[in-house]
PDB file of C-alpha atoms in Angstrom:
ATOM      1  CA  UNK A   1      -4.847  31.711   0.957  1.00  0.00           C
ATOM      2  CA  UNK A   2      -6.396  28.160   1.470  1.00  0.00           C
ATOM      3  CA  UNK A   3      -3.708  26.689  -0.620  1.00  0.00           C
ATOM      4  CA  UNK A   4      -1.244  28.320   1.241  1.00  0.00           C
ATOM      5  CA  UNK A   5      -2.158  26.926   4.673  1.00  0.00           C
ATOM      6  CA  UNK A   6      -2.994  23.614   3.365  1.00  0.00           C
ATOM      7  CA  UNK A   7       0.957  23.495   1.790  1.00  0.00           C
ATOM      8  CA  UNK A   8       2.169  24.913   5.496  1.00  0.00           C
ATOM      9  CA  UNK A   9      -0.047  22.016   7.242  1.00  0.00           C
ATOM     10  CA  UNK A  10       1.981  19.450   5.041  1.00  0.00           C
ATOM     11  CA  UNK A  11       5.267  20.923   5.730  1.00  0.00           C
ATOM     12  CA  UNK A  12       4.315  21.044   9.725  1.00  0.00           C
ATOM     13  CA  UNK A  13       3.024  17.468   9.662  1.00  0.00           C
ATOM     14  CA  UNK A  14       5.946  16.232   7.409  1.00  0.00           C
ATOM     15  CA  UNK A  15       8.237  17.813   9.917  1.00  0.00           C
ATOM     16  CA  UNK A  16       6.509  16.158  12.984  1.00  0.00           C
ATOM     17  CA  UNK A  17       6.649  12.944  11.290  1.00  0.00           C
ATOM     18  CA  UNK A  18      10.080  13.190  10.415  1.00  0.00           C
ATOM     19  CA  UNK A  19      11.050  14.311  14.431  1.00  0.00           C
ATOM     20  CA  UNK A  20       9.277  11.313  15.496  1.00  0.00           C
ATOM     21  CA  UNK A  21      11.023   8.527  13.214  1.00  0.00           C
ATOM     22  CA  UNK A  22      12.823   6.121  14.951  1.00  0.00           C
ATOM     23  CA  UNK A  23      15.877   3.826  13.370  1.00  0.00           C
ATOM     24  CA  UNK A  24      17.526   1.338  15.381  1.00  0.00           C
ATOM     25  CA  UNK A  25      20.877  -0.048  14.533  1.00  0.00           C
ATOM     26  CA  UNK A  26      21.551  -3.810  14.720  1.00  0.00           C
ATOM     27  CA  UNK A  27      24.592  -6.165  13.869  1.00  0.00           C
ATOM     28  CA  UNK A  28      23.928  -9.748  12.692  1.00  0.00           C
ATOM     29  CA  UNK A  29      25.912 -13.135  10.652  1.00  0.00           C
ATOM     30  CA  UNK A  30      23.637 -14.502   8.348  1.00  0.00           C
ATOM     31  CA  UNK A  31      24.438 -18.390   6.970  1.00  0.00           C
ATOM     32  CA  UNK A  32      22.693 -19.914   4.361  1.00  0.00           C
ATOM     33  CA  UNK A  33      22.922 -23.008   2.110  1.00  0.00           C
ATOM     34  CA  UNK A  34      21.046 -23.326  -1.218  1.00  0.00           C
ATOM     35  CA  UNK A  35      20.866 -26.158  -3.258  1.00  0.00           C
ATOM     36  CA  UNK A  36      19.163 -26.508  -6.998  1.00  0.00           C
ATOM     37  CA  UNK A  37      18.947 -29.914  -8.250  1.00  0.00           C
ATOM     38  CA  UNK A  38      17.813 -30.342 -12.025  1.00  0.00           C
ATOM     39  CA  UNK A  39      16.469 -33.978 -12.307  1.00  0.00           C
ATOM     40  CA  UNK A  40      15.491 -33.726 -16.217  1.00  0.00           C
ATOM     41  CA  UNK A  41      15.443 -31.393 -19.130  1.00  0.00           C
ATOM     42  CA  UNK A  42      11.788 -30.030 -17.183  1.00  0.00           C
ATOM     43  CA  UNK A  43      12.073 -30.620 -13.592  1.00  0.00           C
ATOM     44  CA  UNK A  44      14.044 -30.003 -10.321  1.00  0.00           C
ATOM     45  CA  UNK A  45      14.052 -28.989  -6.750  1.00  0.00           C
ATOM     46  CA  UNK A  46      15.026 -26.242  -4.580  1.00  0.00           C
ATOM     47  CA  UNK A  47      16.473 -26.175  -1.039  1.00  0.00           C
ATOM     48  CA  UNK A  48      17.564 -23.416   1.225  1.00  0.00           C
ATOM     49  CA  UNK A  49      18.428 -23.184   4.795  1.00  0.00           C
ATOM     50  CA  UNK A  50      19.294 -20.185   6.807  1.00  0.00           C
ATOM     51  CA  UNK A  51      20.434 -19.586  10.409  1.00  0.00           C
ATOM     52  CA  UNK A  52      20.438 -15.733  11.473  1.00  0.00           C
ATOM     53  CA  UNK A  53      22.201 -14.187  14.583  1.00  0.00           C
ATOM     54  CA  UNK A  54      20.186 -11.783  17.050  1.00  0.00           C
ATOM     55  CA  UNK A  55      22.756  -8.775  17.442  1.00  0.00           C
ATOM     56  CA  UNK A  56      26.354  -8.204  17.689  1.00  0.00           C
ATOM     57  CA  UNK A  57      27.072 -11.115  14.957  1.00  0.00           C
ATOM     58  CA  UNK A  58      27.465 -13.847  17.427  1.00  0.00           C
ATOM     59  CA  UNK A  59      24.516 -13.252  20.434  1.00  0.00           C
ATOM     60  CA  UNK A  60      22.064 -15.908  19.973  1.00  0.00           C
ATOM     61  CA  UNK A  61      19.742 -16.844  16.846  1.00  0.00           C
ATOM     62  CA  UNK A  62      17.055 -14.266  15.727  1.00  0.00           C
ATOM     63  CA  UNK A  63      15.107 -16.702  12.743  1.00  0.00           C
ATOM     64  CA  UNK A  64      16.291 -20.138  11.372  1.00  0.00           C
ATOM     65  CA  UNK A  65      14.340 -20.968   7.692  1.00  0.00           C
ATOM     66  CA  UNK A  66      13.719 -24.383   5.866  1.00  0.00           C
ATOM     67  CA  UNK A  67      12.599 -23.653   2.629  1.00  0.00           C
ATOM     68  CA  UNK A  68      12.020 -26.103  -0.545  1.00  0.00           C
ATOM     69  CA  UNK A  69       9.960 -25.877  -3.516  1.00  0.00           C
ATOM     70  CA  UNK A  70       9.529 -27.755  -6.784  1.00  0.00           C
ATOM     71  CA  UNK A  71      10.826 -26.446  -9.958  1.00  0.00           C
ATOM     72  CA  UNK A  72       9.708 -26.117 -13.738  1.00  0.00           C
ATOM     73  CA  UNK A  73      12.338 -25.378 -16.535  1.00  0.00           C
ATOM     74  CA  UNK A  74      10.946 -23.187 -19.246  1.00  0.00           C
ATOM     75  CA  UNK A  75      14.180 -23.664 -20.472  1.00  0.00           C
ATOM     76  CA  UNK A  76      17.975 -23.441 -19.223  1.00  0.00           C
ATOM     77  CA  UNK A  77      17.883 -19.759 -18.298  1.00  0.00           C
ATOM     78  CA  UNK A  78      13.953 -19.365 -17.124  1.00  0.00           C
ATOM     79  CA  UNK A  79      12.422 -21.772 -14.172  1.00  0.00           C
ATOM     80  CA  UNK A  80       9.371 -21.459 -12.291  1.00  0.00           C
ATOM     81  CA  UNK A  81       9.463 -22.686  -8.585  1.00  0.00           C
ATOM     82  CA  UNK A  82       6.424 -23.059  -5.836  1.00  0.00           C
ATOM     83  CA  UNK A  83       6.884 -24.369  -2.146  1.00  0.00           C
ATOM     84  CA  UNK A  84       6.700 -24.112   1.386  1.00  0.00           C
ATOM     85  CA  UNK A  85       9.056 -22.572   4.215  1.00  0.00           C
ATOM     86  CA  UNK A  86       8.863 -22.909   7.762  1.00  0.00           C
ATOM     87  CA  UNK A  87      10.478 -19.949   9.633  1.00  0.00           C
ATOM     88  CA  UNK A  88      11.459 -20.049  13.405  1.00  0.00           C
ATOM     89  CA  UNK A  89      11.242 -16.562  15.268  1.00  0.00           C
ATOM     90  CA  UNK A  90      13.379 -17.002  18.221  1.00  0.00           C
ATOM     91  CA  UNK A  91      12.249 -15.171  21.158  1.00  0.00           C
ATOM     92  CA  UNK A  92      11.985 -11.326  20.796  1.00  0.00           C
ATOM     93  CA  UNK A  93      11.003  -7.919  22.288  1.00  0.00           C
ATOM     94  CA  UNK A  94       7.267  -8.983  21.815  1.00  0.00           C
ATOM     95  CA  UNK A  95       7.903 -12.741  22.628  1.00  0.00           C
ATOM     96  CA  UNK A  96      10.784 -12.910  24.984  1.00  0.00           C
ATOM     97  CA  UNK A  97      10.206 -16.341  26.147  1.00  0.00           C
ATOM     98  CA  UNK A  98       8.575 -18.175  23.174  1.00  0.00           C
ATOM     99  CA  UNK A  99       9.413 -18.787  19.635  1.00  0.00           C
ATOM    100  CA  UNK A 100       6.659 -18.022  16.939  1.00  0.00           C
ATOM    101  CA  UNK A 101       6.345 -20.061  14.012  1.00  0.00           C
ATOM    102  CA  UNK A 102       5.760 -18.835  10.605  1.00  0.00           C
ATOM    103  CA  UNK A 103       4.643 -20.850   7.626  1.00  0.00           C
ATOM    104  CA  UNK A 104       5.261 -19.554   4.294  1.00  0.00           C
ATOM    105  CA  UNK A 105       3.878 -20.883   1.015  1.00  0.00           C
ATOM    106  CA  UNK A 106       5.741 -19.137  -1.877  1.00  0.00           C
ATOM    107  CA  UNK A 107       5.926 -18.882  -5.880  1.00  0.00           C
ATOM    108  CA  UNK A 108       8.500 -17.635  -7.759  1.00  0.00           C
ATOM    109  CA  UNK A 109      10.038 -17.051 -11.323  1.00  0.00           C
ATOM    110  CA  UNK A 110      13.582 -16.987 -12.231  1.00  0.00           C
ATOM    111  CA  UNK A 111      16.075 -16.195 -14.819  1.00  0.00           C
ATOM    112  CA  UNK A 112      19.558 -15.667 -15.743  1.00  0.00           C
ATOM    113  CA  UNK A 113      21.512 -14.039 -18.491  1.00  0.00           C
ATOM    114  CA  UNK A 114      25.072 -15.105 -19.158  1.00  0.00           C
ATOM    115  CA  UNK A 115      27.857 -12.925 -20.627  1.00  0.00           C
ATOM    116  CA  UNK A 116      31.695 -13.586 -21.103  1.00  0.00           C
ATOM    117  CA  UNK A 117      32.154 -11.029 -18.212  1.00  0.00           C
ATOM    118  CA  UNK A 118      29.123 -11.162 -16.488  1.00  0.00           C
ATOM    119  CA  UNK A 119      26.713 -13.747 -14.533  1.00  0.00           C
ATOM    120  CA  UNK A 120      23.013 -11.660 -14.190  1.00  0.00           C
ATOM    121  CA  UNK A 121      20.308 -13.176 -12.042  1.00  0.00           C
ATOM    122  CA  UNK A 122      16.636 -11.917 -11.436  1.00  0.00           C
ATOM    123  CA  UNK A 123      13.665 -13.599  -9.513  1.00  0.00           C
ATOM    124  CA  UNK A 124      10.260 -12.399  -8.727  1.00  0.00           C
ATOM    125  CA  UNK A 125       8.897 -14.163  -5.693  1.00  0.00           C
ATOM    126  CA  UNK A 126       5.156 -14.098  -4.174  1.00  0.00           C
ATOM    127  CA  UNK A 127       5.043 -15.121  -0.329  1.00  0.00           C
ATOM    128  CA  UNK A 128       2.061 -15.991   1.598  1.00  0.00           C
ATOM    129  CA  UNK A 129       2.909 -15.392   5.581  1.00  0.00           C
ATOM    130  CA  UNK A 130       1.054 -17.069   8.035  1.00  0.00           C
ATOM    131  CA  UNK A 131       2.820 -15.975  11.609  1.00  0.00           C
ATOM    132  CA  UNK A 132       1.433 -17.302  14.672  1.00  0.00           C
ATOM    133  CA  UNK A 133      -0.150 -14.971  17.001  1.00  0.00           C
ATOM    134  CA  UNK A 134       1.308 -13.527  20.286  1.00  0.00           C
ATOM    135  CA  UNK A 135      -0.637 -13.721  23.380  1.00  0.00           C
ATOM    136  CA  UNK A 136       2.504 -12.289  25.764  1.00  0.00           C
ATOM    137  CA  UNK A 137       6.164 -13.049  26.547  1.00  0.00           C
ATOM    138  CA  UNK A 138       5.241 -16.532  27.575  1.00  0.00           C
ATOM    139  CA  UNK A 139       2.367 -17.651  25.404  1.00  0.00           C
ATOM    140  CA  UNK A 140       1.436 -18.159  21.592  1.00  0.00           C
ATOM    141  CA  UNK A 141      -2.191 -16.931  20.831  1.00  0.00           C
ATOM    142  CA  UNK A 142      -4.769 -18.845  18.877  1.00  0.00           C
ATOM    143  CA  UNK A 143      -4.587 -18.070  14.886  1.00  0.00           C
ATOM    144  CA  UNK A 144      -2.434 -16.358  12.716  1.00  0.00           C
ATOM    145  CA  UNK A 145      -1.790 -12.862  11.381  1.00  0.00           C
ATOM    146  CA  UNK A 146      -1.742 -13.019   7.185  1.00  0.00           C
ATOM    147  CA  UNK A 147      -0.393 -10.998   4.620  1.00  0.00           C
ATOM    148  CA  UNK A 148       1.609 -11.375   1.229  1.00  0.00           C
ATOM    149  CA  UNK A 149       4.824 -10.088   0.484  1.00  0.00           C
ATOM    150  CA  UNK A 150       6.265  -9.783  -2.810  1.00  0.00           C
ATOM    151  CA  UNK A 151      10.242  -9.742  -3.360  1.00  0.00           C
ATOM    152  CA  UNK A 152      12.318  -8.706  -6.453  1.00  0.00           C
ATOM    153  CA  UNK A 153      15.856 -10.021  -6.489  1.00  0.00           C
ATOM    154  CA  UNK A 154      18.520  -8.712  -8.672  1.00  0.00           C
ATOM    155  CA  UNK A 155      21.924 -10.266  -8.469  1.00  0.00           C
ATOM    156  CA  UNK A 156      25.386  -9.752 -10.834  1.00  0.00           C
ATOM    157  CA  UNK A 157      28.942 -11.114 -11.041  1.00  0.00           C
ATOM    158  CA  UNK A 158      31.711  -9.728 -12.395  1.00  0.00           C
ATOM    159  CA  UNK A 159      35.056 -11.904 -12.710  1.00  0.00           C
ATOM    160  CA  UNK A 160      38.256 -10.742 -10.925  1.00  0.00           C
ATOM    161  CA  UNK A 161      40.410 -13.793 -12.580  1.00  0.00           C
ATOM    162  CA  UNK A 162      41.526 -14.282 -16.058  1.00  0.00           C
ATOM    163  CA  UNK A 163      40.053 -18.144 -15.757  1.00  0.00           C
ATOM    164  CA  UNK A 164      36.146 -16.274 -15.429  1.00  0.00           C
ATOM    165  CA  UNK A 165      33.842 -18.324 -13.240  1.00  0.00           C
ATOM    166  CA  UNK A 166      36.240 -21.293 -13.125  1.00  0.00           C
ATOM    167  CA  UNK A 167      37.014 -23.445 -10.284  1.00  0.00           C
ATOM    168  CA  UNK A 168      39.740 -21.727  -7.674  1.00  0.00           C
ATOM    169  CA  UNK A 169      38.652 -17.955  -9.542  1.00  0.00           C
ATOM    170  CA  UNK A 170      37.199 -15.192  -7.809  1.00  0.00           C
ATOM    171  CA  UNK A 171      34.323 -12.999  -8.937  1.00  0.00           C
ATOM    172  CA  UNK A 172      32.645  -9.708  -7.520  1.00  0.00           C
ATOM    173  CA  UNK A 173      29.011 -10.055  -6.234  1.00  0.00           C
ATOM    174  CA  UNK A 174      26.359  -7.177  -5.826  1.00  0.00           C
ATOM    175  CA  UNK A 175      22.983  -8.107  -4.954  1.00  0.00           C
ATOM    176  CA  UNK A 176      20.064  -5.593  -4.133  1.00  0.00           C
ATOM    177  CA  UNK A 177      16.399  -7.237  -3.086  1.00  0.00           C
ATOM    178  CA  UNK A 178      12.963  -5.413  -2.185  1.00  0.00           C
ATOM    179  CA  UNK A 179      10.261  -6.630  -0.158  1.00  0.00           C
ATOM    180  CA  UNK A 180       6.700  -5.166  -0.519  1.00  0.00           C
ATOM    181  CA  UNK A 181       3.849  -6.102   1.887  1.00  0.00           C
ATOM    182  CA  UNK A 182       0.184  -6.077   0.951  1.00  0.00           C
ATOM    183  CA  UNK A 183      -2.658  -7.446   2.495  1.00  0.00           C
ATOM    184  CA  UNK A 184      -5.730  -6.300   4.822  1.00  0.00           C
ATOM    185  CA  UNK A 185      -3.404  -6.461   7.937  1.00  0.00           C
ATOM    186  CA  UNK A 186      -1.195  -4.126   6.691  1.00  0.00           C
ATOM    187  CA  UNK A 187      -1.262  -0.626   7.576  1.00  0.00           C
ATOM    188  CA  UNK A 188       1.799   1.443   7.682  1.00  0.00           C
ATOM    189  CA  UNK A 189       4.731  -0.734   6.333  1.00  0.00           C
ATOM    190  CA  UNK A 190       3.889  -1.665   2.962  1.00  0.00           C
ATOM    191  CA  UNK A 191       7.894  -1.118   2.100  1.00  0.00           C
ATOM    192  CA  UNK A 192       8.874  -3.854   4.263  1.00  0.00           C
ATOM    193  CA  UNK A 193      12.679  -3.949   4.021  1.00  0.00           C
ATOM    194  CA  UNK A 194      15.575  -3.500   1.245  1.00  0.00           C
ATOM    195  CA  UNK A 195      18.504  -5.975   1.365  1.00  0.00           C
ATOM    196  CA  UNK A 196      21.952  -4.385  -0.406  1.00  0.00           C
ATOM    197  CA  UNK A 197      25.059  -6.687  -0.292  1.00  0.00           C
ATOM    198  CA  UNK A 198      28.297  -6.625  -1.704  1.00  0.00           C
ATOM    199  CA  UNK A 199      30.924  -9.384  -1.722  1.00  0.00           C
ATOM    200  CA  UNK A 200      32.782 -12.135  -3.416  1.00  0.00           C
ATOM    201  CA  UNK A 201      31.993 -15.508  -5.047  1.00  0.00           C
ATOM    202  CA  UNK A 202      34.617 -17.863  -4.774  1.00  0.00           C
ATOM    203  CA  UNK A 203      34.040 -20.825  -7.697  1.00  0.00           C
ATOM    204  CA  UNK A 204      34.608 -24.370  -6.009  1.00  0.00           C
ATOM    205  CA  UNK A 205      33.611 -26.092  -8.982  1.00  0.00           C
ATOM    206  CA  UNK A 206      32.130 -25.010 -12.302  1.00  0.00           C
ATOM    207  CA  UNK A 207      28.392 -25.554 -10.380  1.00  0.00           C
ATOM    208  CA  UNK A 208      29.251 -24.512  -6.897  1.00  0.00           C
ATOM    209  CA  UNK A 209      30.220 -21.057  -5.181  1.00  0.00           C
ATOM    210  CA  UNK A 210      31.072 -19.909  -1.665  1.00  0.00           C
ATOM    211  CA  UNK A 211      29.639 -15.785  -1.325  1.00  0.00           C
ATOM    212  CA  UNK A 212      30.835 -13.987   1.192  1.00  0.00           C
ATOM    213  CA  UNK A 213      30.453 -10.148   2.218  1.00  0.00           C
ATOM    214  CA  UNK A 214      28.550  -7.253   3.784  1.00  0.00           C
ATOM    215  CA  UNK A 215      24.829  -6.321   3.215  1.00  0.00           C
ATOM    216  CA  UNK A 216      22.707  -3.660   4.599  1.00  0.00           C
ATOM    217  CA  UNK A 217      19.012  -4.720   5.600  1.00  0.00           C
ATOM    218  CA  UNK A 218      16.986  -1.999   6.067  1.00  0.00           C
ATOM    219  CA  UNK A 219      13.635  -2.556   7.516  1.00  0.00           C
ATOM    220  CA  UNK A 220      10.364  -0.667   8.119  1.00  0.00           C
ATOM    221  CA  UNK A 221       8.868  -2.295  11.211  1.00  0.00           C
ATOM    222  CA  UNK A 222       4.790  -2.447  11.816  1.00  0.00           C
ATOM    223  CA  UNK A 223       4.627   0.595  13.704  1.00  0.00           C
ATOM    224  CA  UNK A 224       5.096   2.910  10.400  1.00  0.00           C
ATOM    225  CA  UNK A 225       7.372   5.209  12.335  1.00  0.00           C
ATOM    226  CA  UNK A 226      10.219   2.542  13.256  1.00  0.00           C
ATOM    227  CA  UNK A 227      13.104   1.398  11.109  1.00  0.00           C
ATOM    228  CA  UNK A 228      15.735  -0.698  11.803  1.00  0.00           C
ATOM    229  CA  UNK A 229      19.241  -1.019   9.996  1.00  0.00           C
ATOM    230  CA  UNK A 230      20.897  -3.998  10.049  1.00  0.00           C
ATOM    231  CA  UNK A 231      24.649  -4.398   9.478  1.00  0.00           C
ATOM    232  CA  UNK A 232      24.912  -7.657   8.469  1.00  0.00           C
ATOM    233  CA  UNK A 233      28.195 -10.211   7.611  1.00  0.00           C
ATOM    234  CA  UNK A 234      26.994 -12.600   5.275  1.00  0.00           C
ATOM    235  CA  UNK A 235      27.942 -16.197   4.110  1.00  0.00           C
ATOM    236  CA  UNK A 236      26.174 -18.097   1.520  1.00  0.00           C
ATOM    237  CA  UNK A 237      27.318 -21.534   0.129  1.00  0.00           C
ATOM    238  CA  UNK A 238      25.021 -22.286  -3.248  1.00  0.00           C
ATOM    239  CA  UNK A 239      25.101 -25.873  -4.293  1.00  0.00           C
ATOM    240  CA  UNK A 240      24.044 -27.038  -7.616  1.00  0.00           C
ATOM    241  CA  UNK A 241      23.449 -30.229  -8.894  1.00  0.00           C
ATOM    242  CA  UNK A 242      23.197 -31.519 -12.341  1.00  0.00           C
ATOM    243  CA  UNK A 243      21.623 -35.279 -12.527  1.00  0.00           C
ATOM    244  CA  UNK A 244      20.794 -35.207 -16.437  1.00  0.00           C
ATOM    245  CA  UNK A 245      24.197 -36.215 -17.210  1.00  0.00           C
ATOM    246  CA  UNK A 246      23.989 -39.368 -15.642  1.00  0.00           C
ATOM    247  CA  UNK A 247      20.999 -40.550 -16.907  1.00  0.00           C
ATOM    248  CA  UNK A 248      22.167 -39.454 -20.364  1.00  0.00           C
ATOM    249  CA  UNK A 249      25.417 -41.812 -19.800  1.00  0.00           C
ATOM    250  CA  UNK A 250      23.106 -44.716 -18.659  1.00  0.00           C
ATOM    251  CA  UNK A 251      21.178 -44.615 -21.777  1.00  0.00           C
ATOM    252  CA  UNK A 252      24.382 -44.867 -23.685  1.00  0.00           C
TER     253      UNK A 252
END
């Protein structure tokens, strides 16, 4: 009898939670520029810049990110990167007239797998997020909210042209990235968000490509029972430089 009562209570509670769950829908545009430059067999740099609109694809900015790092190459396909990102969270519901800054150190391991008809990339990234506290709609408070975030990114690219991955060819792209929060200040939203992308890559040359397509960002907000589904038009440019060739030529 007691077990039956507990089981019924769980069902009722689950149903109640489902009823109060709130999901808002937003349409955004995300623009990004990525640069990876290799200086030597072991060392390189990472830089990426982002601009994200607020809603309806064009109505103001919600966020900008400047991220850079130093990369150590374990080999041609595996590398370690550590760096810093500065994030501007532009005025929103709980800070309508002030921009909230965020300082974000980060560490990452990234590896590539290359096949004749497939390019595969994965990474794990750890972030330490220091977000400035908000006093009210017009003022920032002293101090920062802090939490860790772990990200896993899975990306693969399939050629659509006979001249596979060559300049002026086109590829199909699938990308999924899950974000997990943890730390003392996280109460409800250990799951932060998932980003699922479908699109295309235009190979500008052997090292650069322009990616464009649709991304859905499904995010659980800090309140726990509130979620956001972002329908995103995403355009990213990937710019890769290898300076070792110039160095080798100078040595000859």
